[in-house]
Amino acid sequence: ENRESMLNSKSNRLTEALEEANRLFDGVCRAREAALDAQFLVIASNIGKEKANELHSEMSAFDSTAFAEDLLTFMGINRTEETDDSEDVPGVFLPSDAWQTMGEEAPKYFRRAPTFHYMMGSFKSEPPVPKQRIERQKKASRGKAEQAMPAQLKKMEESHQEATEKEVERILRILQTHFENDPNTPISFFDFVIDPNSFARTVENMFHVSFLIKDGLAKIKLDEDELPIIEPLKPSGGGEEDSRAGARNQVVVSLDQKEWQ
């Protein structure tokens, strides 16, 4: 019933109603009375919310006319003392020190001018020059080192190949010498390649002899006791070499240290 009067910003009736409700709540002893108190609290909350909204809107509103009147009063203008003659010339009714008075008061609220900051630098700045990454230099230096490696490996391969060829030629000369001295006595393959004092040397000898077999410079066959014997072959060109290569067989020989001993 008193909603409009309670919403008035200058009225304290809502506060008085809440104080009375707190006093009456001390005597509540039935559920119906507590329900009425809860209902009153809901109504009072809604009225308080509406009153707060209106108060906020009144505070946020800006009345330019009222502000101008207050500003003129502060600058020393008395509306009751104005004459009709002063209205003909604009600005005549202002005192001589009016703007000075307002200027002296303004620094209290504006102690310093707000500074201006660029978020992304000045607008006319030139784009930064891209820096060369150090990683690219590292990759380039590593690439130079990698380029040098194949040449070194190539030299090692060439030297190793030359050593192998020389060793194969030396074994071939030994085989030919033994066969020329006694062509009727077969040369045992194991006696020829096995070094009694070195298993590694024995394996190297078998490796080098395999080149002689592959190139058709020597052949291995079995004797009457089914043991391998080796003898050199005279090189021949053309079709005979091709036919001999077609009939040639290659095998893998297994030899461990126990068998070598």
Rosetta silent file (secondary structure, phi, psi, omega in degrees, C-alpha in Angstrom):
SEQUENCE: ENRESMLNSKSNRLTEALEEANRLFDGVCRAREAALDAQFLVIASNIGKEKANELHSEMSAFDSTAFAEDLLTFMGINRTEETDDSEDVPGVFLPSDAWQTMGEEAPKYFRRAPTFHYMMGSFKSEPPVPKQRIERQKKASRGKAEQAMPAQLKKMEESHQEATEKEVERILRILQTHFENDPNTPISFFDFVIDPNSFARTVENMFHVSFLIKDGLAKIKLDEDELPIIEPLKPSGGGEEDSRAGARNQVVVSLDQKEWQ
SCORE:     score description
SCORE:     0.000 S_00000001
   1 L     0.000  -35.231 -177.729    0.000    0.000    0.000 S_00000001
   2 L  -105.209   30.099 -175.073    2.891    2.376    0.788 S_00000001
   3 H   -63.067  -44.918 -176.585    5.132    1.218   -2.058 S_00000001
   4 H   -65.001  -40.288 -179.888    5.432    4.608   -3.794 S_00000001
   5 H   -70.818  -32.213  178.049    6.319    6.432   -0.599 S_00000001
   6 H   -70.104  -31.475 -178.967    8.887    3.805    0.318 S_00000001
   7 H   -74.090  -12.471  178.854   10.585    4.138   -3.109 S_00000001
   8 L   -65.718  133.440 -176.773   11.194    7.843   -2.470 S_00000001
   9 L   -66.834  -23.582 -179.140   14.887    8.434   -1.879 S_00000001
  10 L   -92.270    2.617 -177.770   14.160   10.861    0.986 S_00000001
  11 L   -99.435  141.976  177.182   11.850    8.437    2.809 S_00000001
  12 L  -110.556   20.577 -175.541   12.971    6.118    5.620 S_00000001
  13 H   -67.875  -32.409  178.832    9.748    4.132    5.802 S_00000001
  14 H   -65.713  -40.976  177.704   11.383    0.963    4.450 S_00000001
  15 H   -64.646  -40.943  178.949   13.991    1.054    7.242 S_00000001
  16 H   -64.283  -36.922  179.220   11.253    1.639    9.827 S_00000001
  17 H   -67.480  -38.164  178.567    9.282   -1.338    8.465 S_00000001
  18 H   -66.942  -40.348  178.070   12.335   -3.597    8.717 S_00000001
  19 H   -63.878  -39.580  178.003   13.013   -2.536   12.302 S_00000001
  20 H   -66.704  -37.454  178.632    9.395   -3.258   13.236 S_00000001
  21 H   -65.829  -38.028  177.092    9.583   -6.674   11.545 S_00000001
  22 H   -64.413  -36.940  178.947   12.712   -7.521   13.568 S_00000001
  23 H   -69.348  -39.811 -179.757   10.886   -6.572   16.777 S_00000001
  24 H   -71.940  -27.534 -176.866    7.833   -8.656   15.892 S_00000001
  25 H   -66.894  -23.301  178.317    9.993  -11.652   14.884 S_00000001
  26 L   -64.872  -24.801 -179.792   11.087  -12.080   18.518 S_00000001
  27 L   -99.252    9.581 -179.341    7.543  -13.148   19.387 S_00000001
  28 L   -72.855  129.667  178.116    7.063  -15.606   16.514 S_00000001
  29 L  -137.871   -0.993  179.632    6.063  -19.092   17.758 S_00000001
  30 L  -123.002  156.678 -178.725    3.924  -20.532   14.963 S_00000001
  31 H   -65.579  -36.473 -179.214    4.753  -21.645   11.440 S_00000001
  32 H   -63.492  -39.230  179.115    2.154  -19.316    9.917 S_00000001
  33 H   -66.446  -39.125  177.899    3.797  -16.302   11.580 S_00000001
  34 H   -66.833  -35.211  177.235    7.245  -17.362   10.297 S_00000001
  35 H   -66.580  -38.499  177.469    5.828  -17.729    6.775 S_00000001
  36 H   -65.460  -38.554  177.730    4.393  -14.197    6.969 S_00000001
  37 H   -64.476  -40.634  177.534    7.782  -12.894    8.089 S_00000001
  38 H   -64.550  -39.448  178.042    9.477  -14.637    5.136 S_00000001
  39 H   -64.139  -41.197  176.960    6.893  -13.162    2.771 S_00000001
  40 H   -62.205  -38.584 -179.329    7.540   -9.685    4.213 S_00000001
  41 H   -64.474  -36.580  177.963   11.288  -10.176    3.736 S_00000001
  42 H   -65.652  -43.826 -179.033   10.756  -10.968    0.019 S_00000001
  43 H   -65.368  -42.631 -178.845    8.625   -7.849   -0.481 S_00000001
  44 H   -64.851  -36.741  178.499   11.112   -5.661    1.393 S_00000001
  45 H   -65.232  -41.967  179.088   14.007   -7.038   -0.694 S_00000001
  46 H   -64.218  -41.733  178.937   12.215   -6.233   -3.957 S_00000001
  47 H   -65.417  -40.760  178.197   11.429   -2.700   -2.778 S_00000001
  48 H   -63.312  -37.046  177.885   15.026   -2.213   -1.660 S_00000001
  49 H   -64.614  -44.640  179.546   16.291   -3.402   -5.055 S_00000001
  50 H   -64.681  -38.645 -179.912   14.026   -0.972   -6.924 S_00000001
  51 H   -65.905  -38.643  178.039   15.054    1.864   -4.599 S_00000001
  52 H   -66.689  -38.629  178.553   18.743    1.088   -5.177 S_00000001
  53 H   -63.998  -42.349  179.529   18.255    1.068   -8.937 S_00000001
  54 H   -67.800  -36.880  177.334   16.554    4.458   -8.856 S_00000001
  55 H   -64.551  -39.737  178.671   19.258    5.848   -6.598 S_00000001
  56 H   -65.406  -40.558 -179.694   21.932    4.618   -8.984 S_00000001
  57 H   -68.191  -36.560  178.430   20.215    6.170  -11.961 S_00000001
  58 H   -67.336  -37.082 -179.439   19.838    9.493  -10.173 S_00000001
  59 H   -72.123  -35.406 -177.779   23.528    9.490   -9.247 S_00000001
  60 H   -80.003  -17.544 -179.208   24.699    8.574  -12.749 S_00000001
  61 L   -73.680  142.351 -179.759   22.506   11.174  -14.470 S_00000001
  62 L  -118.905  118.769  179.395   24.242   14.435  -15.410 S_00000001
  63 L  -100.145  106.124 -176.539   22.216   17.606  -15.504 S_00000001
  64 H   -66.091  -34.960 -179.534   24.149   20.104  -17.594 S_00000001
  65 H   -66.131  -44.646  179.521   21.907   23.027  -16.625 S_00000001
  66 H   -65.753  -36.890  178.738   22.340   22.388  -12.910 S_00000001
  67 H   -64.931  -40.819  178.929   26.095   21.977  -13.402 S_00000001
  68 H   -64.445  -40.747  178.466   26.292   25.306  -15.239 S_00000001
  69 H   -63.541  -44.358  178.809   24.341   27.058  -12.486 S_00000001
  70 H   -64.608  -37.186  179.786   26.614   25.636   -9.796 S_00000001
  71 H   -66.529  -41.282  177.867   29.686   26.604  -11.822 S_00000001
  72 H   -64.983  -38.593  178.543   28.470   30.199  -12.231 S_00000001
  73 H   -64.202  -39.731  178.993   27.745   30.426   -8.531 S_00000001
  74 H   -66.340  -32.475 -178.962   31.244   29.199   -7.753 S_00000001
  75 L   -80.933    0.517  173.532   32.711   31.801  -10.131 S_00000001
  76 L   101.217   20.841  179.455   30.983   34.598   -8.176 S_00000001
  77 L   -92.797  133.590  175.067   27.736   35.148  -10.064 S_00000001
  78 L  -119.095  109.554 -174.730   24.654   36.163   -8.063 S_00000001
  79 H   -62.381  -30.640 -177.586   21.521   35.811  -10.162 S_00000001
  80 H   -70.055  -21.951 -177.615   19.552   38.070   -7.871 S_00000001
  81 H   -96.852    1.372 -178.574   21.903   41.000   -8.530 S_00000001
  82 L   -71.479  145.805  178.568   21.867   40.722  -12.353 S_00000001
  83 L  -109.393  163.443  178.983   20.499   43.686  -14.287 S_00000001
  84 L   -67.824  -28.976 -178.751   18.722   43.778  -17.589 S_00000001
  85 H   -68.205  -30.912 -176.993   21.583   45.757  -19.174 S_00000001
  86 H   -72.709  -18.531 -178.401   24.094   42.954  -18.595 S_00000001
  87 H   -77.000  -18.994 -178.982   22.037   40.512  -20.644 S_00000001
  88 L   -71.512  -36.440 -178.426   22.593   42.492  -23.860 S_00000001
  89 L  -108.965  116.339 -177.194   26.358   41.903  -23.911 S_00000001
  90 L   -67.960  136.634  175.705   27.356   38.281  -23.369 S_00000001
  91 L    87.150   -3.938 -177.773   29.994   37.663  -20.710 S_00000001
  92 L   -72.864  -32.427 -175.516   29.752   41.116  -19.139 S_00000001
  93 L   -74.962   -6.796  178.066   28.114   39.806  -15.952 S_00000001
  94 L   -77.601  135.874  174.991   31.148   37.576  -15.191 S_00000001
  95 L   -63.717  161.373 -176.473   33.579   39.013  -12.641 S_00000001
  96 L   -67.997  -29.796 -178.948   37.061   39.793  -13.858 S_00000001
  97 L  -101.756   20.675 -175.351   38.629   37.022  -11.755 S_00000001
  98 H   -64.506  -51.932 -178.566   35.961   34.385  -12.497 S_00000001
  99 H   -69.454  -31.317  176.377   38.061   32.176  -14.748 S_00000001
 100 H   -65.845  -39.052  178.569   41.121   32.614  -12.545 S_00000001
 101 H   -63.087  -44.275  178.883   39.109   31.401   -9.553 S_00000001
 102 H   -68.283  -35.819  178.693   37.997   28.314  -11.427 S_00000001
 103 H   -64.974  -36.805  177.876   41.548   27.745  -12.745 S_00000001
 104 H   -68.930  -29.552  179.758   42.990   27.786   -9.244 S_00000001
 105 H   -81.078  -31.024 -175.839   40.442   25.201   -8.126 S_00000001
 106 H   -63.802  -40.223 -179.415   40.884   22.892  -11.123 S_00000001
 107 H   -58.498  -21.289  178.100   44.526   21.855  -10.383 S_00000001
 108 H   -64.240  -29.529 -177.957   43.331   20.218   -7.171 S_00000001
 109 L  -101.047  -16.413  176.949   41.514   17.598   -9.257 S_00000001
 110 L  -126.079   79.740 -175.545   43.977   17.450  -12.163 S_00000001
 111 L   -72.391  -27.617  177.577   47.379   17.281  -10.528 S_00000001
 112 L  -154.828  152.732  179.488   49.068   16.046  -13.671 S_00000001
 113 L   -75.173  139.282  178.862   48.147   15.327  -17.261 S_00000001
 114 L   -65.206  135.962  179.421   47.692   11.631  -18.073 S_00000001
 115 L   -78.708  154.682 -178.841   50.617   10.219  -19.998 S_00000001
 116 L  -108.320  128.829 -177.876   50.167    8.567  -23.370 S_00000001
 117 L  -120.614  138.668  174.202   51.611    5.106  -23.936 S_00000001
 118 L   -88.900  131.859  177.627   52.010    3.167  -27.175 S_00000001
 119 L   -77.007  -38.090 -176.162   51.018   -0.467  -26.955 S_00000001
 120 L  -122.312   32.417 -179.107   52.976   -1.541  -30.043 S_00000001
 121 L    84.915  179.007 -179.936   55.510    1.289  -30.324 S_00000001
 122 L   -70.967  156.549 -173.934   55.151    4.485  -32.310 S_00000001
 123 L   -72.811  -29.088 -174.760   53.031    4.450  -35.429 S_00000001
 124 L   -99.256   15.692 -178.990   55.753    5.703  -37.799 S_00000001
 125 L   -74.926  148.018  178.373   58.524    3.364  -36.716 S_00000001
 126 L   -76.899  149.150  178.472   60.288    1.292  -39.335 S_00000001
 127 L   -64.128  142.649 -177.759   59.875   -2.485  -39.206 S_00000001
 128 L   -65.019  144.009  179.087   62.718   -4.195  -37.353 S_00000001
 129 L   -75.425  124.696 -178.776   65.469   -5.683  -39.462 S_00000001
 130 L   -63.746  133.207  179.222   65.339   -9.483  -39.192 S_00000001
 131 L   -87.383  145.134  178.256   68.382  -10.896  -37.465 S_00000001
 132 L   -75.230  129.546 -177.514   70.231  -13.837  -38.888 S_00000001
 133 L   -73.193  143.019  178.661   69.763  -16.877  -36.718 S_00000001
 134 H   -70.616  -27.244 -178.257   72.778  -18.491  -35.162 S_00000001
 135 H   -61.580  -35.701 -179.740   71.302  -21.929  -35.861 S_00000001
 136 H   -65.514  -36.957  177.960   71.775  -21.442  -39.590 S_00000001
 137 H   -65.974  -39.694  178.471   75.462  -20.746  -39.064 S_00000001
 138 H   -64.017  -41.922  179.122   75.807  -23.902  -36.994 S_00000001
 139 H   -63.996  -38.705 -179.876   74.062  -25.936  -39.653 S_00000001
 140 H   -64.914  -43.624 -179.928   76.311  -24.471  -42.324 S_00000001
 141 H   -65.257  -38.092  178.495   79.470  -25.286  -40.370 S_00000001
 142 H   -67.711  -33.118  177.763   78.201  -28.783  -39.682 S_00000001
 143 H   -66.282  -36.076  177.269   77.435  -29.200  -43.366 S_00000001
 144 H   -64.204  -39.209  179.196   81.025  -28.294  -44.257 S_00000001
 145 H   -65.666  -38.729  179.456   82.296  -30.941  -41.863 S_00000001
 146 H   -67.979  -32.542  178.879   79.952  -33.500  -43.379 S_00000001
 147 H   -68.111  -29.105 -179.384   81.162  -32.592  -46.867 S_00000001
 148 H   -77.119  -22.990 -175.896   84.736  -33.268  -45.821 S_00000001
 149 H   -65.783  -45.163 -177.980   83.914  -36.738  -44.477 S_00000001
 150 H   -58.725  -34.742  178.990   83.199  -38.523  -47.781 S_00000001
 151 H   -64.417  -41.866  178.761   86.619  -37.514  -49.134 S_00000001
 152 H   -64.990  -43.572  179.093   88.340  -38.991  -46.086 S_00000001
 153 H   -64.596  -35.600  179.202   86.300  -42.160  -46.283 S_00000001
 154 H   -64.039  -40.070  178.111   87.022  -42.397  -49.969 S_00000001
 155 H   -64.648  -40.585  179.651   90.750  -42.242  -49.277 S_00000001
 156 H   -64.320  -41.623  179.151   90.409  -44.932  -46.619 S_00000001
 157 H   -64.120  -40.299  179.682   88.438  -47.155  -48.966 S_00000001
 158 H   -64.766  -43.267 -179.493   91.005  -46.672  -51.713 S_00000001
 159 H   -66.350  -38.728  178.737   93.898  -47.490  -49.404 S_00000001
 160 H   -66.961  -38.709  178.713   92.085  -50.542  -48.050 S_00000001
 161 H   -66.488  -39.927  178.355   91.263  -51.698  -51.566 S_00000001
 162 H   -64.159  -41.102  178.963   94.854  -51.255  -52.658 S_00000001
 163 H   -63.720  -38.461  179.692   96.081  -53.285  -49.669 S_00000001
 164 H   -66.347  -43.398 -179.970   93.588  -56.066  -50.474 S_00000001
 165 H   -63.460  -40.193  179.344   94.627  -56.196  -54.116 S_00000001
 166 H   -65.590  -39.466  179.731   98.298  -56.369  -53.170 S_00000001
 167 H   -67.742  -38.015  177.535   97.640  -59.151  -50.674 S_00000001
 168 H   -64.135  -42.334  178.130   95.610  -61.131  -53.248 S_00000001
 169 H   -63.955  -38.451  178.922   98.426  -60.753  -55.767 S_00000001
 170 H   -64.848  -41.709  179.440  100.978  -61.900  -53.168 S_00000001
 171 H   -66.882  -37.737  178.334   98.937  -65.036  -52.346 S_00000001
 172 H   -62.898  -42.209  179.235   98.496  -65.771  -56.032 S_00000001
 173 H   -63.706  -39.142  177.694  102.285  -65.629  -56.559 S_00000001
 174 H   -63.215  -43.394 -179.706  102.821  -67.995  -53.592 S_00000001
 175 H   -63.985  -44.337  179.653  100.259  -70.425  -55.002 S_00000001
 176 H   -64.797  -36.838  179.505  101.785  -70.304  -58.466 S_00000001
 177 H   -65.110  -45.153  177.999  105.277  -70.804  -57.011 S_00000001
 178 H   -62.155  -40.867 -177.330  104.251  -73.915  -55.056 S_00000001
 179 H   -71.005  -35.758  179.378  102.457  -75.355  -58.066 S_00000001
 180 H   -70.140  -35.166 -179.949  105.373  -74.701  -60.424 S_00000001
 181 H   -68.720  -37.132 -179.378  107.870  -76.337  -58.066 S_00000001
 182 L  -145.605   82.065 -175.570  105.801  -79.524  -57.742 S_00000001
 183 L   -70.089  -17.178 -177.411  102.863  -79.590  -60.182 S_00000001
 184 L   -88.705  -13.253 -179.704  102.036  -83.236  -59.444 S_00000001
 185 L   -98.750  117.900  179.982  101.538  -82.760  -55.684 S_00000001
 186 L   -66.208  147.207 -179.904   98.150  -81.274  -54.828 S_00000001
 187 E   -97.939  119.895  179.421   98.163  -78.329  -52.471 S_00000001
 188 E   -68.067  133.258 -179.251   95.842  -78.744  -49.479 S_00000001
 189 H   -63.159  -44.515 -177.970   93.502  -75.771  -49.100 S_00000001
 190 H   -68.725  -38.595  176.057   93.647  -75.845  -45.286 S_00000001
 191 H   -64.587  -29.562 -176.946   97.444  -76.155  -45.239 S_00000001
 192 H   -76.392  -38.484 -171.926   97.596  -73.213  -47.622 S_00000001
 193 H  -100.295  -25.578 -172.680   95.320  -70.778  -45.712 S_00000001
 194 L   -78.892  129.741  172.029   95.629  -71.808  -42.028 S_00000001
 195 L  -101.307  113.928 -175.671   98.105  -69.893  -39.873 S_00000001
 196 L   -61.595  -19.947 -175.145   98.833  -72.104  -36.811 S_00000001
 197 L  -103.253   -5.051 -175.887   99.632  -69.069  -34.687 S_00000001
 198 L  -150.046  118.275  175.521   96.738  -66.689  -35.612 S_00000001
 199 H   -71.676  -38.633  179.960   93.055  -67.384  -36.127 S_00000001
 200 H   -64.145  -40.981  178.586   92.487  -63.864  -37.453 S_00000001
 201 H   -64.276  -34.555  177.830   95.243  -64.273  -40.013 S_00000001
 202 H   -63.318  -43.163  179.260   93.664  -67.549  -41.109 S_00000001
 203 H   -64.577  -40.838  177.705   90.344  -65.823  -41.749 S_00000001
 204 H   -62.337  -39.448  178.578   92.104  -63.084  -43.731 S_00000001
 205 H   -63.083  -41.584  178.605   93.860  -65.713  -45.871 S_00000001
 206 H   -66.137  -35.173  178.165   90.537  -67.404  -46.653 S_00000001
 207 H   -64.981  -45.001 -178.554   89.067  -64.029  -47.522 S_00000001
 208 H   -69.799  -35.707  178.020   91.856  -63.183  -49.936 S_00000001
 209 H   -65.385  -29.694 -179.397   91.777  -66.637  -51.557 S_00000001
 210 H   -62.702  -29.240  176.461   88.064  -66.129  -52.256 S_00000001
 211 H   -68.065  -35.489  177.635   89.012  -63.312  -54.662 S_00000001
 212 H   -64.290  -39.990  179.160   91.194  -65.718  -56.604 S_00000001
 213 H   -67.435  -43.021 -177.220   88.274  -68.133  -56.937 S_00000001
 214 H   -64.364  -40.255 -177.708   85.870  -65.367  -57.916 S_00000001
 215 L   -83.219   -0.094  179.140   88.189  -63.943  -60.571 S_00000001
 216 L    74.906   22.063  178.255   88.927  -67.393  -61.998 S_00000001
 217 L   -91.906  -10.967  177.189   92.638  -67.299  -61.100 S_00000001
 218 E  -153.611  162.605  177.892   92.407  -70.438  -58.967 S_00000001
 219 E  -139.113  153.745  179.103   90.046  -73.320  -58.366 S_00000001
 220 E  -120.251  131.775  177.166   89.222  -75.606  -55.443 S_00000001
 221 E  -140.635  170.297 -178.572   88.276  -79.235  -55.864 S_00000001
 222 E   -97.063  139.887  177.593   88.086  -82.351  -53.696 S_00000001
 223 L   -88.625 -165.153 -177.650   90.780  -85.035  -53.713 S_00000001
 224 L   -65.035  -27.289  179.787   90.359  -88.799  -53.191 S_00000001
 225 L   -91.788   12.108 -179.524   89.871  -88.269  -49.433 S_00000001
 226 L    62.144   32.131  175.380   87.129  -85.665  -50.022 S_00000001
 227 L  -108.342  144.216 -175.850   89.402  -82.903  -48.771 S_00000001
 228 E   -73.578  136.973  173.789   89.643  -79.584  -50.618 S_00000001
 229 E  -125.665  156.103 -175.661   92.735  -78.875  -52.676 S_00000001
 230 E  -127.831  144.231  176.721   93.646  -75.679  -54.517 S_00000001
 231 E  -150.790  148.133 -178.492   95.532  -75.032  -57.726 S_00000001
 232 E   -76.076  159.581  176.810   96.110  -71.961  -59.889 S_00000001
 233 L  -122.351  146.067  176.414   94.543  -71.442  -63.292 S_00000001
 234 L   -82.442  129.820 -178.691   96.034  -69.760  -66.304 S_00000001
 235 L   -69.124  141.356  177.152   94.008  -66.691  -67.313 S_00000001
 236 L  -138.057  149.330 -175.943   92.375  -66.786  -70.759 S_00000001
 237 L  -102.490  175.429  173.320   90.243  -64.148  -72.473 S_00000001
 238 L    77.399 -142.291 -173.975   87.050  -63.984  -74.419 S_00000001
 239 H   -70.295  -28.522 -179.506   84.383  -66.640  -74.392 S_00000001
 240 H   -62.509  -38.620  179.054   86.433  -69.234  -72.526 S_00000001
 241 H   -66.866  -38.754  179.188   86.496  -66.986  -69.436 S_00000001
 242 H   -66.899  -40.153 -179.896   82.774  -66.435  -69.674 S_00000001
 243 H   -68.556  -36.575  177.918   82.072  -70.146  -69.995 S_00000001
 244 H   -68.410  -35.840  178.261   84.356  -70.922  -67.087 S_00000001
 245 H   -66.893  -32.705  178.843   82.625  -68.231  -65.008 S_00000001
 246 H   -69.857  -30.465 -179.203   79.259  -69.817  -65.815 S_00000001
 247 H   -89.522   -4.810 -175.762   80.397  -73.188  -64.543 S_00000001
 248 L   -81.062  138.831  177.494   82.069  -71.771  -61.432 S_00000001
 249 L  -114.648  146.469  177.570   80.358  -72.287  -58.062 S_00000001
 250 L  -118.454  139.586 -179.378   80.852  -70.239  -54.903 S_00000001
 251 L  -131.702  163.625  176.798   80.378  -71.577  -51.379 S_00000001
 252 L  -106.945  124.551 -178.410   80.544  -70.204  -47.829 S_00000001
 253 L   -99.425  127.189  177.243   83.091  -71.831  -45.536 S_00000001
 254 L   -99.683  130.427 -178.319   82.347  -71.896  -41.805 S_00000001
 255 L  -148.914  117.486  176.950   85.341  -71.958  -39.458 S_00000001
 256 L  -107.230  177.387 -176.111   85.375  -71.255  -35.720 S_00000001
 257 H   -66.403  -32.690 -179.934   88.321  -71.191  -33.304 S_00000001
 258 H   -65.278  -46.450  178.499   87.683  -74.735  -32.069 S_00000001
 259 H   -65.644  -36.859  179.954   87.875  -76.168  -35.587 S_00000001
 260 H   -62.666  -41.188  179.362   90.885  -73.953  -36.320 S_00000001
 261 L   -66.564    0.000    0.000   92.720  -75.388  -33.275 S_00000001
